[in-house]
PDB file of C-alpha atoms and ligand atoms in Angstrom:
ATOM      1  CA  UNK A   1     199.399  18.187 292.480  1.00  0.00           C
ATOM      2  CA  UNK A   2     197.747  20.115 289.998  1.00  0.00           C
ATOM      3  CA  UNK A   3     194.027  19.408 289.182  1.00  0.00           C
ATOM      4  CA  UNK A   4     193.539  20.107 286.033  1.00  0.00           C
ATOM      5  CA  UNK A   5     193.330  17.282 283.693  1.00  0.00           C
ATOM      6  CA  UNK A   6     195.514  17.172 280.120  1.00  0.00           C
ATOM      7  CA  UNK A   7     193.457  15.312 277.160  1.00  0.00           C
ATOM      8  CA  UNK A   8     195.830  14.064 274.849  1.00  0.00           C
ATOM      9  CA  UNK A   9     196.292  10.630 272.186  1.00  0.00           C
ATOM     10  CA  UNK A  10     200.033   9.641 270.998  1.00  0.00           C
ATOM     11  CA  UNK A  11     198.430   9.752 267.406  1.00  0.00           C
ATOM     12  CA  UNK A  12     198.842  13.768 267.817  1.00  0.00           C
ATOM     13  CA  UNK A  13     202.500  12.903 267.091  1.00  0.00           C
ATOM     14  CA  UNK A  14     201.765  11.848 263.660  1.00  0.00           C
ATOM     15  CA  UNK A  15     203.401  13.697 261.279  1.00  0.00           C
ATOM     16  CA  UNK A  16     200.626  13.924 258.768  1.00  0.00           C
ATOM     17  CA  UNK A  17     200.691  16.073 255.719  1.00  0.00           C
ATOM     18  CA  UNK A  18     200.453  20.303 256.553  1.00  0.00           C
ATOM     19  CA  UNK A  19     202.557  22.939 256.415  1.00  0.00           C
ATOM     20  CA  UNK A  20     205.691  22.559 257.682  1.00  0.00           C
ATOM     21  CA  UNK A  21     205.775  25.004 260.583  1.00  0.00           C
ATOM     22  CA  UNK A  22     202.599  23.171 262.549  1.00  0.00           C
ATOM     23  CA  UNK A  23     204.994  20.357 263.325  1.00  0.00           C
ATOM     24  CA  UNK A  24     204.254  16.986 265.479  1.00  0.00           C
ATOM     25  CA  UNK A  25     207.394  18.865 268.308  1.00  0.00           C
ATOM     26  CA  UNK A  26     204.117  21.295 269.001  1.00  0.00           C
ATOM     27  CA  UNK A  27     202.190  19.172 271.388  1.00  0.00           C
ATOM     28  CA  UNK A  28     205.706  16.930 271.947  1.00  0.00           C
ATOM     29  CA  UNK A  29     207.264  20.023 273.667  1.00  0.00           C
ATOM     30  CA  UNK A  30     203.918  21.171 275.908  1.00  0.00           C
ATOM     31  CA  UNK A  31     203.393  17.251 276.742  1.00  0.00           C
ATOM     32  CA  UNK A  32     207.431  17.398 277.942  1.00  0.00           C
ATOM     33  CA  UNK A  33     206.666  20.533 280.064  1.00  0.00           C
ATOM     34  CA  UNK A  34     203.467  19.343 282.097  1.00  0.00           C
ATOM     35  CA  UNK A  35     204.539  15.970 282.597  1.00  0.00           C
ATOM     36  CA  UNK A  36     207.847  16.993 284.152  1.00  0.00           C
ATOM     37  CA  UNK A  37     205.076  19.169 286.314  1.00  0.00           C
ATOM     38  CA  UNK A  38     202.946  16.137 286.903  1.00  0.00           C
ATOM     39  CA  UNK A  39     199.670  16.825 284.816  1.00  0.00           C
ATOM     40  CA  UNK A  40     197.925  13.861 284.437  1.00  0.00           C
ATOM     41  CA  UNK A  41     196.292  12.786 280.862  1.00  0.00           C
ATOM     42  CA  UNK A  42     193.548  11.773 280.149  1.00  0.00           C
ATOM     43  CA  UNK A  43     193.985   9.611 276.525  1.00  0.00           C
ATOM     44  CA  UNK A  44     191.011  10.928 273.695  1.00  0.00           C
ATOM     45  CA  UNK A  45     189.360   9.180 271.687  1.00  0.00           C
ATOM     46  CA  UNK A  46     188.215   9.972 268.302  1.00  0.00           C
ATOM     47  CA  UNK A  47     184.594  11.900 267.213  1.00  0.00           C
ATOM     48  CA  UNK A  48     181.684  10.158 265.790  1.00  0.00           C
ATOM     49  CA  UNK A  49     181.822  10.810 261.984  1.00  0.00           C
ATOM     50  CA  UNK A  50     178.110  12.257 263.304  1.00  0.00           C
ATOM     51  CA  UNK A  51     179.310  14.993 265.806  1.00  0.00           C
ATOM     52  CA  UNK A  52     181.858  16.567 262.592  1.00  0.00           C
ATOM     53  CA  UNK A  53     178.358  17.202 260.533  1.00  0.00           C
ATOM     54  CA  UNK A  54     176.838  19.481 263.727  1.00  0.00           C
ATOM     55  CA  UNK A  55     179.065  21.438 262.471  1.00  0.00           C
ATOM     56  CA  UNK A  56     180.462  21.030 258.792  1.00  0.00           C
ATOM     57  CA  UNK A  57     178.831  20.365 255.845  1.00  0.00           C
ATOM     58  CA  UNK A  58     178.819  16.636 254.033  1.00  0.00           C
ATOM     59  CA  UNK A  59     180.811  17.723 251.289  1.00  0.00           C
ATOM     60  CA  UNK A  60     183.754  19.040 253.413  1.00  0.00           C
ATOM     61  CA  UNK A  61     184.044  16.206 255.459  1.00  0.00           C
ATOM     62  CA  UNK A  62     184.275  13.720 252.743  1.00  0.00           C
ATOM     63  CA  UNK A  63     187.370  15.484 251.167  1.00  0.00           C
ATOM     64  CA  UNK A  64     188.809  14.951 254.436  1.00  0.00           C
ATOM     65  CA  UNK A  65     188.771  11.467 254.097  1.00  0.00           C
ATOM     66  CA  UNK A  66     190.710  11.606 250.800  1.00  0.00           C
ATOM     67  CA  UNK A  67     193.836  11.454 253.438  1.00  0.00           C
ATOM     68  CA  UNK A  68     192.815   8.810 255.368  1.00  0.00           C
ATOM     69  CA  UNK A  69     195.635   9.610 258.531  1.00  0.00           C
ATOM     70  CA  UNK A  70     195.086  12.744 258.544  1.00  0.00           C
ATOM     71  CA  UNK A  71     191.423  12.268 258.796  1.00  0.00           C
ATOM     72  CA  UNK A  72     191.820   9.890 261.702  1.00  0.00           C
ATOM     73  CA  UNK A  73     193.970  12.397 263.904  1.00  0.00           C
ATOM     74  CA  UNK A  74     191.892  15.368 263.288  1.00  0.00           C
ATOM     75  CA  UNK A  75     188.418  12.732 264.435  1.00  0.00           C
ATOM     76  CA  UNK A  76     190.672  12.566 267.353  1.00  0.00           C
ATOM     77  CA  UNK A  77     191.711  16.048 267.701  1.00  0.00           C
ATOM     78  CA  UNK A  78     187.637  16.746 267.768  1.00  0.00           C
ATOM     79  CA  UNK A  79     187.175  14.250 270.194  1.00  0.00           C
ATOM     80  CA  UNK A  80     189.877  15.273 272.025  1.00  0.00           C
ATOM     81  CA  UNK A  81     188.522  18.313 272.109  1.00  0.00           C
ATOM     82  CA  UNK A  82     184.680  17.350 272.936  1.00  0.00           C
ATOM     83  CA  UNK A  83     186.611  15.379 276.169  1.00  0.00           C
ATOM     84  CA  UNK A  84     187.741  18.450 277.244  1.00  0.00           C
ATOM     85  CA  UNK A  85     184.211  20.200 277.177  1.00  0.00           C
ATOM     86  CA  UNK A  86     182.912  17.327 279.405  1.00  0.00           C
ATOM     87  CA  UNK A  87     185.456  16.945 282.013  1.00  0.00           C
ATOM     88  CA  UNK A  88     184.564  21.094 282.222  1.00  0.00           C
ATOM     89  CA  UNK A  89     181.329  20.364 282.689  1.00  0.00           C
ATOM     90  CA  UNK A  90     182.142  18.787 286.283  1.00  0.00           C
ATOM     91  CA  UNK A  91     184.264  22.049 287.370  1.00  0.00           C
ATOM     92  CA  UNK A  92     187.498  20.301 286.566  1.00  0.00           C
ATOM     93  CA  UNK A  93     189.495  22.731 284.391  1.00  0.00           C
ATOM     94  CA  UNK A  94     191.071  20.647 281.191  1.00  0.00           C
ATOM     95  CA  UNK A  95     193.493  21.713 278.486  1.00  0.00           C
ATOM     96  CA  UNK A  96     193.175  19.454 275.152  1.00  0.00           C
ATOM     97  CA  UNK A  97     196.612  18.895 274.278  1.00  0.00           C
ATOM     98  CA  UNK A  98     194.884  17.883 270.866  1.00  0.00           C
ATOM     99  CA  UNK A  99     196.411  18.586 266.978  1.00  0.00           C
ATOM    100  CA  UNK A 100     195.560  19.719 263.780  1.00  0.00           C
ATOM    101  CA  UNK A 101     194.196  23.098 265.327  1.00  0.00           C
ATOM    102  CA  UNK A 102     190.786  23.931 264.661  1.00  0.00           C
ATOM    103  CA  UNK A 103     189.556  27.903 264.475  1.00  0.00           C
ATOM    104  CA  UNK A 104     190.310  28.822 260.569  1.00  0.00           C
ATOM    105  CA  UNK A 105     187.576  25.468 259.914  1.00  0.00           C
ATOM    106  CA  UNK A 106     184.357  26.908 258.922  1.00  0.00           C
ATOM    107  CA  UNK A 107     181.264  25.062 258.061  1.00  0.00           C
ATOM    108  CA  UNK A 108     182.050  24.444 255.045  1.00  0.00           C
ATOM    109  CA  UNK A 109     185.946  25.429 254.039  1.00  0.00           C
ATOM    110  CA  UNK A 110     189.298  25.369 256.410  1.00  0.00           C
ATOM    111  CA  UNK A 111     192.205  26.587 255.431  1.00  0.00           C
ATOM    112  CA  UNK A 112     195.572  27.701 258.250  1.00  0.00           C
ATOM    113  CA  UNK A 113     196.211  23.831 259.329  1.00  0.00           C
ATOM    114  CA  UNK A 114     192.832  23.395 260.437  1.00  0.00           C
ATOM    115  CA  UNK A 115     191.032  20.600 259.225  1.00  0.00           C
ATOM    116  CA  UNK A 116     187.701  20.690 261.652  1.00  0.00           C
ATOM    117  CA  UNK A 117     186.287  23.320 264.175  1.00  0.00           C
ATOM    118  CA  UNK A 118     187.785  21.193 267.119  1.00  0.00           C
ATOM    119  CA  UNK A 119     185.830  24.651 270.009  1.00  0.00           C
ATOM    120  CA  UNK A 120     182.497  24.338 267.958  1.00  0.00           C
ATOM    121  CA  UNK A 121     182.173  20.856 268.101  1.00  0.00           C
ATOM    122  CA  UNK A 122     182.623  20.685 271.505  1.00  0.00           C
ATOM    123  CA  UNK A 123     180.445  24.017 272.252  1.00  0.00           C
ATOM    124  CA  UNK A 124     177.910  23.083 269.879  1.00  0.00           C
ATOM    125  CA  UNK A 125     177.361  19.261 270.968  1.00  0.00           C
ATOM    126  CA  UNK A 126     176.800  20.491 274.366  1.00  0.00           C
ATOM    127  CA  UNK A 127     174.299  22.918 273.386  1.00  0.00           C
ATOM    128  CA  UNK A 128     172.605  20.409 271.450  1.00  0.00           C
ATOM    129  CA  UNK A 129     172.439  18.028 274.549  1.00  0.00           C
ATOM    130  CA  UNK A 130     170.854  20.759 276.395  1.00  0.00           C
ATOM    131  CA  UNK A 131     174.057  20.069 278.889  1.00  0.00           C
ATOM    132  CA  UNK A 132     174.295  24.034 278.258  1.00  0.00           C
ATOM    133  CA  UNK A 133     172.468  27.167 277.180  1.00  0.00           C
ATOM    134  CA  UNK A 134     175.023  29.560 276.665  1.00  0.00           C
ATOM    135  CA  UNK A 135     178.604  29.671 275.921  1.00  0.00           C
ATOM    136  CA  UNK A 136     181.639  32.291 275.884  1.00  0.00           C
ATOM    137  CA  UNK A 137     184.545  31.629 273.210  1.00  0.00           C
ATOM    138  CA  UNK A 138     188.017  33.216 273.973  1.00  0.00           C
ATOM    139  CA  UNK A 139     190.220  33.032 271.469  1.00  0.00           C
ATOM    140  CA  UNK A 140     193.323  34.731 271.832  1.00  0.00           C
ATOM    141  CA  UNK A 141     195.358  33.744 269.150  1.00  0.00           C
ATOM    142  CA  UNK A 142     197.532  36.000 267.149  1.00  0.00           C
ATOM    143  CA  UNK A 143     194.845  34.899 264.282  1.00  0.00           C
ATOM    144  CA  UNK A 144     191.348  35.930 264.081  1.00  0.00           C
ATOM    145  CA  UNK A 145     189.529  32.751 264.295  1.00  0.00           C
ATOM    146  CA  UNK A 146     187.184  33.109 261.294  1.00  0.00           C
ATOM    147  CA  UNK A 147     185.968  29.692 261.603  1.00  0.00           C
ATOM    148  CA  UNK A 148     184.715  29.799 264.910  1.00  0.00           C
ATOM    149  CA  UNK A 149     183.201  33.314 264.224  1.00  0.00           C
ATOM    150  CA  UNK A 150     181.506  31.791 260.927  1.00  0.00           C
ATOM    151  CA  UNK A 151     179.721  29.183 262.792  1.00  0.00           C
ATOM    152  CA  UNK A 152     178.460  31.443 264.941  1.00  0.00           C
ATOM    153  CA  UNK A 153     177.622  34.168 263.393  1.00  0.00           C
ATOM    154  CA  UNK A 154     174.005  35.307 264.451  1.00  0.00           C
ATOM    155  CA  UNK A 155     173.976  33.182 267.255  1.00  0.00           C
ATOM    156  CA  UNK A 156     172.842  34.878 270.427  1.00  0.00           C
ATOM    157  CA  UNK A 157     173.455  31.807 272.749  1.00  0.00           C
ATOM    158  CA  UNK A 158     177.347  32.013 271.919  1.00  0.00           C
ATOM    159  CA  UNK A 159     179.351  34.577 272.273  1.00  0.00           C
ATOM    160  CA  UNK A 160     182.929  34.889 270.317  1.00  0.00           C
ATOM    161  CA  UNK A 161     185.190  37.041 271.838  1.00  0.00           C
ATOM    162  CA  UNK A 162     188.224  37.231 269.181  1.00  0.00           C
ATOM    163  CA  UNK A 163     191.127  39.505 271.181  1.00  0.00           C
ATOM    164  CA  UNK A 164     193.228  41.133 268.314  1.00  0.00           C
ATOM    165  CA  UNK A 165     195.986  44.087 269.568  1.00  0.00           C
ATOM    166  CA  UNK A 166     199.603  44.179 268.855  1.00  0.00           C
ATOM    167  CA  UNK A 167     199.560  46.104 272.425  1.00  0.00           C
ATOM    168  CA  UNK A 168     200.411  44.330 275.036  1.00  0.00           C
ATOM    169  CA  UNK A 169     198.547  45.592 277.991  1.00  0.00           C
ATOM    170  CA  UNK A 170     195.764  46.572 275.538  1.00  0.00           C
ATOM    171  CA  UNK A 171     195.509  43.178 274.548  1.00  0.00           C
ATOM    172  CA  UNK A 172     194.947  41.800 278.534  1.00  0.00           C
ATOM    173  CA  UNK A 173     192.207  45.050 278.899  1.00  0.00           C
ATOM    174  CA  UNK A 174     190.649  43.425 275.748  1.00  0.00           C
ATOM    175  CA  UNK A 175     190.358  40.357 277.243  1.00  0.00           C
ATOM    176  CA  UNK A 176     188.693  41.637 280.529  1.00  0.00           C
ATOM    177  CA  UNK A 177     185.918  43.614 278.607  1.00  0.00           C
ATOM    178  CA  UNK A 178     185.237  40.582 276.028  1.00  0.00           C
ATOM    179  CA  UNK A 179     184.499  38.628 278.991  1.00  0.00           C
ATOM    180  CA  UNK A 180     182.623  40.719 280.966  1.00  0.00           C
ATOM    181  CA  UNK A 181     180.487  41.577 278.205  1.00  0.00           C
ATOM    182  CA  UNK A 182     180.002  37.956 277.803  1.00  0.00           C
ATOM    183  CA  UNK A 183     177.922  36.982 280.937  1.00  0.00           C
ATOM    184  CA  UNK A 184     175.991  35.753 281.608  1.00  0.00           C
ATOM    185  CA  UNK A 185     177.110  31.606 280.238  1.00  0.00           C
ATOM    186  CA  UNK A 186     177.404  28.202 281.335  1.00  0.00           C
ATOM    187  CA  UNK A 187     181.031  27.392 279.940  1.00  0.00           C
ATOM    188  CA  UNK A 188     183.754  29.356 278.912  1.00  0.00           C
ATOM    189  CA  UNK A 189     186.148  27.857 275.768  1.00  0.00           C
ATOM    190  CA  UNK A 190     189.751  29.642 275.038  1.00  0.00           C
ATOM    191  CA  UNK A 191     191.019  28.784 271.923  1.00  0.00           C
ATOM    192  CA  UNK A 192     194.339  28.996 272.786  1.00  0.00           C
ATOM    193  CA  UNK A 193     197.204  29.939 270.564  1.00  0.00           C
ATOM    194  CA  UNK A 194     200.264  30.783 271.707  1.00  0.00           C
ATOM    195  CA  UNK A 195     201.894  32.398 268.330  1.00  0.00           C
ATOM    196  CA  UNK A 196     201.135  36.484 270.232  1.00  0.00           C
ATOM    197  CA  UNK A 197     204.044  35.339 272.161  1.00  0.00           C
ATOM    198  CA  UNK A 198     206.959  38.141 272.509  1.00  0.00           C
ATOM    199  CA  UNK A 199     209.271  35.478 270.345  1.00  0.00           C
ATOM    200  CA  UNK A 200     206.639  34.267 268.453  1.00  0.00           C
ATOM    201  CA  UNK A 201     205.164  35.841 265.400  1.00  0.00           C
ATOM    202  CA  UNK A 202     202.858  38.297 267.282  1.00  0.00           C
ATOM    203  CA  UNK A 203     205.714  39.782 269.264  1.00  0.00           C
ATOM    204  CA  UNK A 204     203.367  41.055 271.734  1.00  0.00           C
ATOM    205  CA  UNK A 205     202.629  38.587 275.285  1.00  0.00           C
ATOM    206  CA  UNK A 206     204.489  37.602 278.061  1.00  0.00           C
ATOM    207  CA  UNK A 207     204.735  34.322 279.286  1.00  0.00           C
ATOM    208  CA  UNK A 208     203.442  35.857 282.566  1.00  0.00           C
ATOM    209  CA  UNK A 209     200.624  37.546 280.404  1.00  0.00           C
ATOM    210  CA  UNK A 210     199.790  33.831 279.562  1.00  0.00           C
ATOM    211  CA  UNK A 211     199.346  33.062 283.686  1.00  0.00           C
ATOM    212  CA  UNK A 212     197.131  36.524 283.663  1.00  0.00           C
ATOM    213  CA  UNK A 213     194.524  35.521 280.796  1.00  0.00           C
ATOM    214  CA  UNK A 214     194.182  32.263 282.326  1.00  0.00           C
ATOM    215  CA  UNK A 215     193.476  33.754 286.172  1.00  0.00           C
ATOM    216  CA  UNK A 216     190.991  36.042 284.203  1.00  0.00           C
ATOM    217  CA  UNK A 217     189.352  33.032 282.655  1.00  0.00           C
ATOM    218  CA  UNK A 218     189.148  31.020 286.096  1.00  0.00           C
ATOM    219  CA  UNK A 219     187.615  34.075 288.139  1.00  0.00           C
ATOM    220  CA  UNK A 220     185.179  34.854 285.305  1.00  0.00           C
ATOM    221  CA  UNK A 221     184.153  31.380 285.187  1.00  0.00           C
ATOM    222  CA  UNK A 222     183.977  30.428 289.205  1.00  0.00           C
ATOM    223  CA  UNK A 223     181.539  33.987 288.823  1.00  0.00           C
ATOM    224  CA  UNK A 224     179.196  32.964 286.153  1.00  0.00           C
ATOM    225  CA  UNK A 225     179.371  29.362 285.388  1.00  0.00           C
ATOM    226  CA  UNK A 226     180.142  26.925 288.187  1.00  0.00           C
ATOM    227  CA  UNK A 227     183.925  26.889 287.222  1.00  0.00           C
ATOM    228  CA  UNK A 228     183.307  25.329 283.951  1.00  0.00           C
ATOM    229  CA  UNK A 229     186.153  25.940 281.991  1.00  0.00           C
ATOM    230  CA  UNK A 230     188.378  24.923 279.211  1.00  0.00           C
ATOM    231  CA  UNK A 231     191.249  25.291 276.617  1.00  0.00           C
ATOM    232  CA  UNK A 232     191.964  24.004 273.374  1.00  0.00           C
ATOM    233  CA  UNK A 233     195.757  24.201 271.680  1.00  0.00           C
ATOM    234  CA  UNK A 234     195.416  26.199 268.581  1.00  0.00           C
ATOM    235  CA  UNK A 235     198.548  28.162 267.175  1.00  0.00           C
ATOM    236  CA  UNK A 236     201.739  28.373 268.788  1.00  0.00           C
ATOM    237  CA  UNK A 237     205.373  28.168 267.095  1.00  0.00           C
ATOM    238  CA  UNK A 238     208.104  28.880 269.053  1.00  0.00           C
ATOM    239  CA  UNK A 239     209.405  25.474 270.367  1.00  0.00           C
ATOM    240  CA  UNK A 240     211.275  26.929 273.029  1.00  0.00           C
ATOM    241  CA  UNK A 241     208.954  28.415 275.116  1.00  0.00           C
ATOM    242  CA  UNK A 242     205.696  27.042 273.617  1.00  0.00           C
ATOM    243  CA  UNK A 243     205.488  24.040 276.806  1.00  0.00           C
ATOM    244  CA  UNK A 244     206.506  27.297 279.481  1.00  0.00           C
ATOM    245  CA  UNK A 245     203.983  29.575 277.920  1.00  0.00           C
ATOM    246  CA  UNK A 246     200.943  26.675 277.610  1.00  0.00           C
ATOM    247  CA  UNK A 247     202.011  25.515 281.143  1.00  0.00           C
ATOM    248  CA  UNK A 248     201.443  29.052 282.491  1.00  0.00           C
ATOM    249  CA  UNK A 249     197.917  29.569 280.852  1.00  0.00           C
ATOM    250  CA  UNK A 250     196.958  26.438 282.074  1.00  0.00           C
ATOM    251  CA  UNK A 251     198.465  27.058 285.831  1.00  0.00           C
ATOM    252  CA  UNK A 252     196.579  30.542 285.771  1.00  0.00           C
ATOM    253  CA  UNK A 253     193.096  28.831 284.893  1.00  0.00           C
ATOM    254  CA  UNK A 254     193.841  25.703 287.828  1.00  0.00           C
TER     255      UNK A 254
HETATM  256 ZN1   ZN B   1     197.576  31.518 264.855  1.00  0.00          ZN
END
């Protein structure tokens, strides 16, 4: 039975209004995959309007709200995503099934079918809590996650390790040294996209290459941080392999 716990809300079905290609079957076809491998789920629940401004500024938020169901899935997406943090914080690995993504949100713009920085919420609420000190960011998405690396910009208490190689085994290497330069921290994020995929628009990883980041990520964090660790869905397009490929970074982290 596998221990890691799945945070997820129906309403990340909704078809709400983004480009076409970040489609609803996203988290339909991952949520397929790990129930048919008995996950269980754990159901979100949305952010305080509150936790959105640790991060973004007034002005952003309220243009969010112009589309009102939108709004309310990303506030769950966040939340979702702030879940996820917490049940890390007891040494149970979780994965937050959770849409819109969240690392091309900045403070104060988004843009690449984010809406709101769904990792610095959650990083920065625990920080502010004093739950946690310091904090490593993964993000391994074909993307360089400029609104993650906005936020934190200057920050020495959070590190942002942003893997970007069209090289396959250069790209795993990357993703050892990022970490190890990391440490010491007291969680460990991954911002994982899966769109680096072979089939996917990257053309570079493995499925197996998933598994190996997410052993990587489990070792690093039973070594430095109590075992806290955590994922968050961001990219990811290929429908066909996108529940295989999350199922495998997730297996690697258990
Ligand atoms: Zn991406």
């Amino acid at each position: 039975m596998p221990t890691t716990k799945i945070v997820f809300h129906d309403a990340y079905l909704t078809d709400y209004p983004t480009a076409s290609v970040e489609k609803p079957e996203r988290v339909e076809v991952i949520h397929r995959e790990l129930s048919a491998h008995s996950y269980s789920f754990v159901t979100a629940r949305p952010a305080d309007e509150r936790d959105l401004l640790l991060v973004h500024y007034p002005n952003l938020v309220q243009s969010e709200k112009r589309d009102r169901d939108r709004y309310d899935v990303a506030l769950l997406a966040a939340g979702g995503s702030i879940l996820a943090a917490e049940i890390a914080m007891d040494g149970v690995p979780a994965f937050g099934l959770v849409r819109p993504p969240g690392h091309h949100a900045s403070p104060g713009t988004n843009w690449g079918f984010c809406f709101f920085n769904n990792m610095a919420l959650a990083i920065q609420r625990l920080i502010l809590k004093k739950r946690i000190e310091r904090a490593v960011i993964l993000d391994i998405d074909l993307h360089f996650g400029d609104g993650t690396d906005n936020y934190f910009m200057g920050r020495s208490d959070v590190s942002v390790v942003n893997v970007q190689s069209s090289n396959r085994l250069e790209f795993l290497a990357h993703c050892q040294d990022g970490l190890t330069r990391a440490a010491p921290y007291d969680i460990i994020g991954v911002s994982a996209g899966f769109d680096r995929y072979i089939k996917d628009w990257g053309s570079t990883l493995l499925t197996e290459d998933f598994k190996a980041i997410g052993q990587m990520v489990k070792e690093f964090s039973q070594q430095n941080c109590s075992g806290r660790r955590f994922a968050l869905l961001e990219g990811g397009y290929y429908l066909p392999d996108l529940g295989l490929n999350a199922r495998n970074l997730i297996e690697g982290m258990e």
